[in-house]
């Protein structure tokens, strides 16, 4: 059965919720730490690389001087003599450490470890000149080498120039650097994780007052509290004081509005009652009857407009109104009015079900629905109240349903019955504005009113759904 919706709306995709302050801070901190620690890692790696190159240069220079030059000599004819006992590290093939001596007249000596390798890139150096370079591409791989030009001078003999070179493969140097980089990356990662965890803990502690504000705002919205706590850090005190002032101002304004409407109702009803009484005693019957109809209509309009204006509607800071106790009071009053019908009204109200709004709105809503059911029922009325919670919402939704075992409402007459001033049966006493008032209240609370047939009792069923907040 179609449900008459108060207004038609076009569904739009929900806007993406912005990231929380904690998430923003965590992401920002993560990027900053990653960039900072990455820069530190690069600087330390470059520094270690340069330090390793300086150490390698010193080691190769010491090896050239200590292990090669001191063991090399020249004969009386100025011909170079190979080192008599080179260190063991230059005698092992594949050790990665090589020594080469270049002399005059095409003299070329290589250490045992360098046999089979190509050192044609080495050029003779002038005496006293030193070269450290690398990595150099060779057939045996990339090399770092140190070369120095020397001269063997002996009294009474010819000076013999020579170029001494000691080389080492890049693999040995890069192996040490790789171990250092892996170790550095591991410890920087551990340090970064520790700093992020520490930052998150500090953020959680720093944002505790904001979470407290949000929690207490939810309590105020649910009606569990009247105001926010006054104990907040200095930065939030101004905000919380203004929120409390806004809550007080909103409630005071609603109270003044209700009092003004009550005064207006009293002011209007008294003159209308006087006019009615004078007209009822008048002798001109046609005129009296016409004016009485207009007065009666004015009375109905005043009642409707006052009820409509008094509807508060959805409120951010509403007090939770328990439904069960007020439902019992309404039913007891209606049972006295309709005592001749001997109506049995049953309740199915969820524990803790509350209406988040004005008490007058709840009484108008349930009172009109129950009165309509009592008016049309044969004997049995059922009031159902269910909570409809939704994850992420502070207030649960609410379903209020009133069913009776009366004749019900035909599907093609539902829309007409809900119109203001229309009664389901002109023979039944009433103004025809009760259901219209219910619709106004439902609209004000962004809810939905549906009318169909009761599956259990067979009569009409009026259901009001209020969304969660």
CSV table of C-alpha atoms in Angstrom, one decimal:
chain,number,residue,atom,x,y,z
A,1,UNK,CA,0.0,0.0,0.0
A,2,UNK,CA,1.5,3.4,-0.9
A,3,UNK,CA,2.6,5.5,2.0
A,4,UNK,CA,1.9,9.2,1.9
A,5,UNK,CA,5.3,11.0,2.3
A,6,UNK,CA,5.1,14.5,3.6
A,7,UNK,CA,7.7,15.8,1.1
A,8,UNK,CA,9.5,14.3,-1.9
A,9,UNK,CA,13.3,14.5,-1.8
A,10,UNK,CA,16.0,13.6,-4.3
A,11,UNK,CA,18.7,11.2,-3.0
A,12,UNK,CA,22.2,12.5,-3.4
A,13,UNK,CA,25.5,10.7,-2.7
A,14,UNK,CA,26.7,11.2,0.8
A,15,UNK,CA,29.6,13.6,1.2
A,16,UNK,CA,32.8,11.9,2.2
A,17,UNK,CA,33.6,12.5,5.8
A,18,UNK,CA,36.8,14.5,6.4
A,19,UNK,CA,39.6,12.7,8.2
A,20,UNK,CA,39.7,13.1,12.0
A,21,UNK,CA,42.3,15.3,13.7
A,22,UNK,CA,44.1,12.3,15.0
A,23,UNK,CA,44.3,10.7,11.5
A,24,UNK,CA,45.5,14.0,10.0
A,25,UNK,CA,48.2,14.4,12.6
A,26,UNK,CA,49.2,10.8,12.3
A,27,UNK,CA,49.5,11.0,8.5
A,28,UNK,CA,51.4,14.3,8.6
A,29,UNK,CA,53.7,13.0,11.3
A,30,UNK,CA,54.3,9.8,9.3
A,31,UNK,CA,55.2,11.8,6.2
A,32,UNK,CA,57.5,14.2,8.1
A,33,UNK,CA,59.2,11.4,9.9
A,34,UNK,CA,59.6,9.3,6.8
A,35,UNK,CA,61.2,12.3,4.9
A,36,UNK,CA,63.4,13.2,7.9
A,37,UNK,CA,64.6,9.7,8.6
A,38,UNK,CA,65.1,9.1,4.9
A,39,UNK,CA,67.2,12.2,4.6
A,40,UNK,CA,69.2,11.2,7.7
A,41,UNK,CA,69.7,7.7,6.2
A,42,UNK,CA,71.0,9.3,2.9
A,43,UNK,CA,73.3,11.7,4.7
A,44,UNK,CA,74.7,8.9,6.9
A,45,UNK,CA,75.1,6.5,3.9
A,46,UNK,CA,77.0,9.2,1.9
A,47,UNK,CA,79.1,10.0,5.0
A,48,UNK,CA,79.9,6.3,5.5
A,49,UNK,CA,80.7,5.9,1.8
A,50,UNK,CA,83.1,8.8,1.9
A,51,UNK,CA,84.6,7.5,5.1
A,52,UNK,CA,85.0,4.0,3.6
A,53,UNK,CA,86.7,5.5,0.6
A,54,UNK,CA,89.1,7.5,2.8
A,55,UNK,CA,89.9,4.3,4.8
A,56,UNK,CA,90.4,2.3,1.6
A,57,UNK,CA,92.7,5.0,0.2
A,58,UNK,CA,94.8,4.8,3.4
A,59,UNK,CA,94.8,1.0,3.4
A,60,UNK,CA,95.9,0.9,-0.3
A,61,UNK,CA,98.6,3.6,0.3
A,62,UNK,CA,100.0,1.7,3.4
A,63,UNK,CA,99.9,-1.6,1.4
A,64,UNK,CA,101.8,0.0,-1.5
A,65,UNK,CA,104.4,1.6,0.7
A,66,UNK,CA,104.8,-1.1,3.4
A,67,UNK,CA,104.2,-4.3,1.4
A,68,UNK,CA,105.4,-3.4,-2.1
A,69,UNK,CA,107.9,-0.5,-2.1
A,70,UNK,CA,109.9,-1.7,0.9
A,71,UNK,CA,110.3,-5.2,-0.8
A,72,UNK,CA,111.3,-3.8,-4.2
A,73,UNK,CA,114.8,-2.9,-5.3
A,74,UNK,CA,116.9,-2.2,-8.4
A,75,UNK,CA,120.2,-3.8,-9.5
A,76,UNK,CA,123.5,-1.9,-10.4
A,77,UNK,CA,122.2,-1.6,-14.0
A,78,UNK,CA,119.0,0.2,-12.8
A,79,UNK,CA,116.8,-2.7,-13.6
A,80,UNK,CA,113.9,-3.3,-11.1
A,81,UNK,CA,113.9,-6.4,-9.0
A,82,UNK,CA,110.5,-7.8,-8.1
A,83,UNK,CA,109.5,-8.0,-4.4
A,84,UNK,CA,111.3,-10.8,-2.8
A,85,UNK,CA,108.5,-11.8,-0.4
A,86,UNK,CA,105.2,-10.1,-1.0
A,87,UNK,CA,102.5,-10.6,1.7
A,88,UNK,CA,100.3,-13.6,1.5
A,89,UNK,CA,97.2,-11.5,0.6
A,90,UNK,CA,98.9,-10.7,-2.8
A,91,UNK,CA,99.7,-14.3,-3.4
A,92,UNK,CA,96.1,-15.8,-3.3
A,93,UNK,CA,94.3,-15.8,-6.7
A,94,UNK,CA,90.8,-14.4,-6.3
A,95,UNK,CA,91.7,-12.5,-3.1
A,96,UNK,CA,90.4,-9.2,-4.7
A,97,UNK,CA,93.7,-7.4,-3.7
A,98,UNK,CA,96.2,-6.9,-6.5
A,99,UNK,CA,99.7,-5.3,-6.9
A,100,UNK,CA,101.4,-4.1,-10.1
A,101,UNK,CA,104.8,-2.5,-10.7
A,102,UNK,CA,105.6,-0.6,-13.9
A,103,UNK,CA,109.2,0.2,-14.7
A,104,UNK,CA,111.5,1.5,-17.5
A,105,UNK,CA,112.1,-0.5,-20.7
A,106,UNK,CA,108.6,-2.1,-20.5
A,107,UNK,CA,109.1,-3.7,-17.1
A,108,UNK,CA,105.8,-5.1,-15.8
A,109,UNK,CA,105.3,-7.1,-12.6
A,110,UNK,CA,102.0,-8.4,-11.2
A,111,UNK,CA,101.3,-10.1,-7.9
A,112,UNK,CA,100.2,-13.8,-8.1
A,113,UNK,CA,96.6,-12.7,-7.3
A,114,UNK,CA,96.6,-10.5,-10.4
A,115,UNK,CA,97.7,-13.1,-12.9
A,116,UNK,CA,95.4,-13.3,-15.9
A,117,UNK,CA,93.9,-9.9,-15.3
A,118,UNK,CA,94.2,-6.8,-17.5
A,119,UNK,CA,95.8,-3.7,-16.1
A,120,UNK,CA,96.4,-1.9,-19.4
A,121,UNK,CA,94.6,1.1,-18.0
A,122,UNK,CA,97.6,1.8,-15.7
A,123,UNK,CA,100.0,4.5,-16.9
A,124,UNK,CA,103.4,5.4,-15.6
A,125,UNK,CA,103.4,8.3,-13.1
A,126,UNK,CA,106.0,10.9,-12.5
A,127,UNK,CA,108.0,10.6,-9.4
A,128,UNK,CA,106.1,11.8,-6.3
A,129,UNK,CA,102.7,11.9,-8.0
A,130,UNK,CA,99.8,9.9,-6.3
A,131,UNK,CA,96.5,8.8,-7.7
A,132,UNK,CA,93.5,7.2,-6.0
A,133,UNK,CA,90.5,6.6,-8.2
A,134,UNK,CA,87.6,4.2,-8.8
A,135,UNK,CA,85.6,2.5,-9.5
A,136,UNK,CA,87.3,1.7,-12.8
A,137,UNK,CA,85.6,-0.7,-15.2
A,138,UNK,CA,87.8,-3.7,-16.1
A,139,UNK,CA,87.3,-7.2,-17.4
A,140,UNK,CA,87.7,-8.5,-13.9
A,141,UNK,CA,85.1,-6.1,-12.5
A,142,UNK,CA,85.1,-2.6,-11.0
A,143,UNK,CA,88.3,-1.7,-9.1
A,144,UNK,CA,89.5,1.0,-6.8
A,145,UNK,CA,93.2,1.6,-7.0
A,146,UNK,CA,96.0,3.7,-5.5
A,147,UNK,CA,99.1,4.4,-7.6
A,148,UNK,CA,102.3,6.3,-6.8
A,149,UNK,CA,105.3,7.3,-8.8
A,150,UNK,CA,108.6,6.5,-7.0
A,151,UNK,CA,112.4,6.5,-7.9
A,152,UNK,CA,114.9,4.0,-6.5
A,153,UNK,CA,118.1,6.1,-5.9
A,154,UNK,CA,121.4,4.5,-4.6
A,155,UNK,CA,124.8,6.2,-4.4
A,156,UNK,CA,126.9,5.6,-7.4
A,157,UNK,CA,124.0,4.0,-9.3
A,158,UNK,CA,121.5,5.2,-11.9
A,159,UNK,CA,118.1,6.4,-10.5
A,160,UNK,CA,115.3,3.9,-11.5
A,161,UNK,CA,111.7,5.3,-11.8
A,162,UNK,CA,108.7,3.0,-11.1
A,163,UNK,CA,105.0,3.2,-10.7
A,164,UNK,CA,103.5,1.2,-7.9
A,165,UNK,CA,99.8,0.3,-7.9
A,166,UNK,CA,97.7,-1.5,-5.4
A,167,UNK,CA,94.1,-2.3,-6.3
A,168,UNK,CA,91.0,-3.8,-4.6
A,169,UNK,CA,87.7,-4.9,-6.1
A,170,UNK,CA,84.6,-2.8,-5.5
A,171,UNK,CA,82.7,-5.8,-4.3
A,172,UNK,CA,84.6,-5.9,-1.0
A,173,UNK,CA,83.9,-2.2,-0.3
A,174,UNK,CA,80.3,-2.4,-1.4
A,175,UNK,CA,79.7,-5.5,0.7
A,176,UNK,CA,80.7,-3.5,3.8
A,177,UNK,CA,78.6,-0.6,2.7
A,178,UNK,CA,75.6,-2.8,2.0
A,179,UNK,CA,75.8,-4.3,5.5
A,180,UNK,CA,75.9,-0.8,6.9
A,181,UNK,CA,73.0,0.4,4.9
A,182,UNK,CA,70.8,-2.6,5.9
A,183,UNK,CA,71.7,-2.1,9.5
A,184,UNK,CA,71.0,1.6,9.2
A,185,UNK,CA,67.7,1.1,7.5
A,186,UNK,CA,66.6,-1.4,10.1
A,187,UNK,CA,67.4,0.9,13.0
A,188,UNK,CA,65.9,3.9,11.4
A,189,UNK,CA,62.7,2.0,10.7
A,190,UNK,CA,62.6,0.8,14.3
A,191,UNK,CA,63.2,4.4,15.5
A,192,UNK,CA,60.5,5.7,13.1
A,193,UNK,CA,57.9,3.2,14.4
A,194,UNK,CA,58.8,4.1,18.0
A,195,UNK,CA,58.5,7.8,17.2
A,196,UNK,CA,55.1,7.4,15.5
A,197,UNK,CA,53.8,5.3,18.3
A,198,UNK,CA,55.0,7.9,20.8
A,199,UNK,CA,53.4,10.7,18.7
A,200,UNK,CA,50.1,8.8,18.6
A,201,UNK,CA,50.1,8.4,22.3
A,202,UNK,CA,50.9,12.1,22.8
A,203,UNK,CA,48.1,13.0,20.3
A,204,UNK,CA,45.7,10.7,22.1
A,205,UNK,CA,46.5,12.4,25.4
A,206,UNK,CA,46.4,15.9,23.8
A,207,UNK,CA,43.0,15.3,22.1
A,208,UNK,CA,41.4,13.9,25.2
A,209,UNK,CA,39.6,17.2,26.0
A,210,UNK,CA,38.2,17.3,22.5
A,211,UNK,CA,36.9,13.7,22.8
A,212,UNK,CA,35.4,14.7,26.2
A,213,UNK,CA,33.6,17.6,24.5
A,214,UNK,CA,32.2,15.3,21.8
A,215,UNK,CA,31.1,12.7,24.4
A,216,UNK,CA,29.4,15.2,26.5
A,217,UNK,CA,27.7,16.8,23.4
A,218,UNK,CA,26.3,13.3,22.6
A,219,UNK,CA,25.0,13.1,26.2
A,220,UNK,CA,23.3,16.4,25.9
A,221,UNK,CA,21.8,15.4,22.5
A,222,UNK,CA,20.5,12.2,24.0
A,223,UNK,CA,19.0,14.1,27.0
A,224,UNK,CA,21.3,12.4,29.5
A,225,UNK,CA,22.9,15.7,30.6
A,226,UNK,CA,21.8,19.4,30.7
A,227,UNK,CA,25.2,21.1,30.0
A,228,UNK,CA,28.8,20.5,29.2
A,229,UNK,CA,31.3,20.1,32.1
A,230,UNK,CA,33.1,23.2,33.1
A,231,UNK,CA,36.5,21.6,33.7
A,232,UNK,CA,38.3,22.0,30.4
A,233,UNK,CA,41.7,23.4,29.3
A,234,UNK,CA,42.0,27.1,28.8
A,235,UNK,CA,41.9,26.8,25.0
A,236,UNK,CA,38.5,25.1,25.1
A,237,UNK,CA,36.9,27.0,28.0
A,238,UNK,CA,35.5,29.8,25.7
A,239,UNK,CA,34.0,27.3,23.3
A,240,UNK,CA,32.3,25.2,26.0
A,241,UNK,CA,31.0,28.2,27.8
A,242,UNK,CA,29.4,29.5,24.6
A,243,UNK,CA,27.9,26.1,23.8
A,244,UNK,CA,26.3,26.0,27.3
A,245,UNK,CA,25.1,29.6,26.8
A,246,UNK,CA,23.6,28.5,23.5
A,247,UNK,CA,21.8,25.6,25.1
A,248,UNK,CA,20.3,27.8,27.8
A,249,UNK,CA,19.3,30.4,25.2
A,250,UNK,CA,17.6,27.8,23.0
A,251,UNK,CA,15.6,26.3,25.9
A,252,UNK,CA,14.7,29.8,27.3
A,253,UNK,CA,13.5,30.8,23.8
A,254,UNK,CA,11.3,27.7,23.5
A,255,UNK,CA,9.8,28.3,26.9
A,256,UNK,CA,9.0,31.9,26.1
A,257,UNK,CA,7.5,30.8,22.7
A,258,UNK,CA,5.2,28.3,24.4
A,259,UNK,CA,4.1,30.9,27.0
A,260,UNK,CA,3.4,33.4,24.3
A,261,UNK,CA,1.3,30.9,22.4
A,262,UNK,CA,-0.6,29.9,25.5
A,263,UNK,CA,-1.4,33.6,26.2
A,264,UNK,CA,-2.5,34.0,22.5
A,265,UNK,CA,-4.7,31.0,22.8
A,266,UNK,CA,-6.3,32.3,26.0
A,267,UNK,CA,-6.8,35.8,24.4
A,268,UNK,CA,-8.4,34.4,21.3
A,269,UNK,CA,-10.6,31.8,22.9
A,270,UNK,CA,-12.3,34.2,25.3
A,271,UNK,CA,-13.6,36.6,22.7
A,272,UNK,CA,-14.7,33.7,20.5
A,273,UNK,CA,-16.6,32.2,23.5
A,274,UNK,CA,-18.4,35.6,24.1
A,275,UNK,CA,-19.3,35.9,20.4
A,276,UNK,CA,-20.7,32.3,20.4
A,277,UNK,CA,-22.8,32.9,23.5
A,278,UNK,CA,-24.2,36.1,22.2
A,279,UNK,CA,-25.0,34.6,18.8
A,280,UNK,CA,-26.7,31.6,20.4
A,281,UNK,CA,-29.2,34.0,22.1
A,282,UNK,CA,-29.8,36.0,19.0
A,283,UNK,CA,-33.3,35.8,17.3
A,284,UNK,CA,-32.3,36.0,13.7
A,285,UNK,CA,-31.9,32.2,13.0
A,286,UNK,CA,-30.2,32.3,9.5
A,287,UNK,CA,-27.8,35.0,10.5
A,288,UNK,CA,-27.0,33.4,13.8
A,289,UNK,CA,-26.4,30.0,12.2
A,290,UNK,CA,-24.1,31.5,9.5
A,291,UNK,CA,-22.0,33.4,12.0
A,292,UNK,CA,-21.8,30.5,14.4
A,293,UNK,CA,-20.4,28.3,11.5
A,294,UNK,CA,-17.8,31.0,10.9
A,295,UNK,CA,-17.0,31.2,14.6
A,296,UNK,CA,-16.7,27.5,14.8
A,297,UNK,CA,-14.4,27.5,11.8
A,298,UNK,CA,-12.3,30.2,13.4
A,299,UNK,CA,-12.1,28.1,16.6
A,300,UNK,CA,-10.9,25.1,14.6
A,301,UNK,CA,-8.3,27.2,12.7
A,302,UNK,CA,-7.0,28.8,15.9
A,303,UNK,CA,-6.7,25.3,17.5
A,304,UNK,CA,-4.9,23.9,14.4
A,305,UNK,CA,-2.5,26.9,14.0
A,306,UNK,CA,-1.6,27.0,17.7
A,307,UNK,CA,-0.9,23.3,17.7
A,308,UNK,CA,1.2,23.6,14.6
A,309,UNK,CA,3.1,26.6,15.8
A,310,UNK,CA,3.8,25.0,19.2
A,311,UNK,CA,5.5,22.1,17.4
A,312,UNK,CA,9.2,22.4,18.3
A,313,UNK,CA,10.5,19.9,15.8
A,314,UNK,CA,14.0,18.4,15.7
A,315,UNK,CA,16.3,19.7,18.4
A,316,UNK,CA,20.0,19.3,18.7
A,317,UNK,CA,19.9,19.5,22.5
A,318,UNK,CA,16.7,17.8,23.4
A,319,UNK,CA,15.9,16.1,26.7
A,320,UNK,CA,14.9,12.4,26.4
A,321,UNK,CA,11.2,12.0,27.3
A,322,UNK,CA,10.2,8.5,28.5
A,323,UNK,CA,7.3,7.2,26.4
A,324,UNK,CA,5.8,4.5,28.6
A,325,UNK,CA,4.6,6.6,31.5
A,326,UNK,CA,3.0,9.3,29.3
A,327,UNK,CA,1.4,6.6,27.1
A,328,UNK,CA,-0.3,5.2,30.2
A,329,UNK,CA,-1.6,8.6,31.2
A,330,UNK,CA,-3.0,9.2,27.7
A,331,UNK,CA,-4.7,5.9,27.6
A,332,UNK,CA,-6.3,6.3,31.1
A,333,UNK,CA,-7.8,9.6,30.0
A,334,UNK,CA,-9.1,8.1,26.7
A,335,UNK,CA,-10.6,5.1,28.6
A,336,UNK,CA,-12.7,7.5,30.7
A,337,UNK,CA,-13.9,9.4,27.6
A,338,UNK,CA,-14.7,6.2,25.7
A,339,UNK,CA,-15.8,4.2,28.7
A,340,UNK,CA,-19.0,3.1,26.9
A,341,UNK,CA,-17.0,1.2,24.3
A,342,UNK,CA,-15.0,-0.8,26.9
A,343,UNK,CA,-11.8,-0.4,24.9
A,344,UNK,CA,-8.8,-2.8,25.6
A,345,UNK,CA,-5.5,-1.0,24.9
A,346,UNK,CA,-2.4,-3.1,25.0
A,347,UNK,CA,1.2,-1.8,25.0
A,348,UNK,CA,4.3,-3.2,23.3
A,349,UNK,CA,6.9,-0.6,24.3
A,350,UNK,CA,10.6,-1.3,24.2
A,351,UNK,CA,12.5,-0.8,27.5
A,352,UNK,CA,14.0,2.6,27.7
A,353,UNK,CA,12.2,3.9,24.6
A,354,UNK,CA,12.4,7.7,24.7
A,355,UNK,CA,11.3,10.6,22.5
A,356,UNK,CA,14.0,13.2,22.0
A,357,UNK,CA,12.0,16.4,21.7
A,358,UNK,CA,9.3,18.5,23.5
A,359,UNK,CA,6.9,16.7,25.8
A,360,UNK,CA,4.0,18.6,24.1
A,361,UNK,CA,5.0,17.3,20.7
A,362,UNK,CA,5.0,13.7,22.0
A,363,UNK,CA,1.6,14.2,23.7
A,364,UNK,CA,0.1,15.7,20.6
A,365,UNK,CA,1.5,12.9,18.4
A,366,UNK,CA,0.5,9.9,20.5
A,367,UNK,CA,-2.7,11.6,21.8
A,368,UNK,CA,-4.1,12.2,18.3
A,369,UNK,CA,-3.2,8.7,17.0
A,370,UNK,CA,-4.6,7.0,20.1
A,371,UNK,CA,-7.7,9.1,20.1
A,372,UNK,CA,-8.3,8.3,16.4
A,373,UNK,CA,-7.9,4.6,17.2
A,374,UNK,CA,-10.3,4.8,20.2
A,375,UNK,CA,-12.8,6.6,18.1
A,376,UNK,CA,-12.9,3.9,15.4
A,377,UNK,CA,-12.1,0.7,17.2
A,378,UNK,CA,-14.6,-1.9,18.1
A,379,UNK,CA,-12.8,-3.1,21.2
A,380,UNK,CA,-9.1,-3.6,20.8
A,381,UNK,CA,-6.2,-1.1,20.4
A,382,UNK,CA,-2.5,-1.8,20.2
A,383,UNK,CA,0.3,0.7,20.8
A,384,UNK,CA,3.8,-0.4,19.6
A,385,UNK,CA,7.0,1.5,20.3
A,386,UNK,CA,10.3,0.2,19.1
A,387,UNK,CA,13.8,1.6,19.2
A,388,UNK,CA,15.8,1.5,15.9
A,389,UNK,CA,19.5,2.1,16.6
A,390,UNK,CA,22.0,2.7,13.9
A,391,UNK,CA,25.8,2.4,14.2
A,392,UNK,CA,27.5,5.7,14.4
A,393,UNK,CA,24.4,7.7,15.6
A,394,UNK,CA,24.0,9.0,19.1
A,395,UNK,CA,20.2,8.7,19.2
A,396,UNK,CA,18.4,5.6,18.0
A,397,UNK,CA,15.5,5.9,15.6
A,398,UNK,CA,11.9,5.4,16.9
A,399,UNK,CA,8.9,3.6,15.5
A,400,UNK,CA,5.5,4.4,17.0
A,401,UNK,CA,2.6,2.4,15.7
A,402,UNK,CA,-1.1,2.5,16.7
A,403,UNK,CA,-3.4,-0.3,15.5
A,404,UNK,CA,-7.1,-0.9,16.0
A,405,UNK,CA,-9.7,-3.5,15.1
A,406,UNK,CA,-12.1,-1.1,13.5
A,407,UNK,CA,-13.2,-0.9,9.8
A,408,UNK,CA,-9.9,0.3,8.6
A,409,UNK,CA,-9.3,2.8,5.8
A,410,UNK,CA,-9.5,2.0,2.1
A,411,UNK,CA,-6.3,2.5,0.1
A,412,UNK,CA,-7.9,5.1,-2.2
A,413,UNK,CA,-9.1,7.1,0.8
A,414,UNK,CA,-5.9,7.3,2.8
A,415,UNK,CA,-4.6,10.5,1.1
A,416,UNK,CA,-8.0,12.2,1.6
A,417,UNK,CA,-8.2,11.3,5.3
A,418,UNK,CA,-4.8,12.8,6.0
A,419,UNK,CA,-5.9,16.2,4.6
A,420,UNK,CA,-6.6,18.9,7.1
A,421,UNK,CA,-10.3,19.3,8.0
A,422,UNK,CA,-11.4,16.0,6.4
A,423,UNK,CA,-13.0,13.3,8.6
A,424,UNK,CA,-13.3,9.7,7.7
A,425,UNK,CA,-17.0,9.8,8.6
A,426,UNK,CA,-18.9,13.0,8.9
A,427,UNK,CA,-21.2,11.3,11.4
A,428,UNK,CA,-18.3,11.0,13.8
A,429,UNK,CA,-17.7,14.0,16.0
A,430,UNK,CA,-14.4,15.9,15.5
A,431,UNK,CA,-12.7,18.7,13.7
A,432,UNK,CA,-10.7,16.6,11.3
A,433,UNK,CA,-7.4,18.3,12.1
A,434,UNK,CA,-5.8,15.6,14.4
A,435,UNK,CA,-4.0,13.6,11.7
A,436,UNK,CA,-2.9,16.9,10.0
A,437,UNK,CA,-1.3,17.9,13.3
A,438,UNK,CA,0.4,14.5,13.5
A,439,UNK,CA,1.8,15.1,9.9
A,440,UNK,CA,3.1,18.5,10.9
A,441,UNK,CA,4.9,17.1,13.9
A,442,UNK,CA,6.3,14.2,11.9
A,443,UNK,CA,7.6,16.6,9.2
A,444,UNK,CA,9.2,18.8,11.9
A,445,UNK,CA,11.1,15.8,13.2
A,446,UNK,CA,12.1,14.7,9.7
A,447,UNK,CA,10.1,11.5,10.1
A,448,UNK,CA,7.6,9.6,8.0
A,449,UNK,CA,3.9,8.7,8.5
A,450,UNK,CA,2.4,5.6,6.8
A,451,UNK,CA,-1.1,4.3,6.9
A,452,UNK,CA,-2.1,0.7,6.1
A,453,UNK,CA,-4.1,-2.2,7.5
A,454,UNK,CA,-3.2,-3.9,10.7
A,455,UNK,CA,-2.0,-7.5,10.0
A,456,UNK,CA,-3.1,-8.7,13.5
A,457,UNK,CA,-6.2,-6.6,14.4
A,458,UNK,CA,-7.6,-6.0,10.9
A,459,UNK,CA,-8.3,-2.3,11.3
A,460,UNK,CA,-6.2,0.7,10.5
A,461,UNK,CA,-2.5,1.0,11.4
A,462,UNK,CA,-0.8,4.4,11.7
A,463,UNK,CA,3.0,4.1,11.8
A,464,UNK,CA,5.4,7.0,12.6
A,465,UNK,CA,9.1,6.5,11.9
A,466,UNK,CA,11.6,9.0,13.3
A,467,UNK,CA,15.1,8.8,12.0
A,468,UNK,CA,18.2,8.3,14.2
A,469,UNK,CA,20.3,11.3,15.0
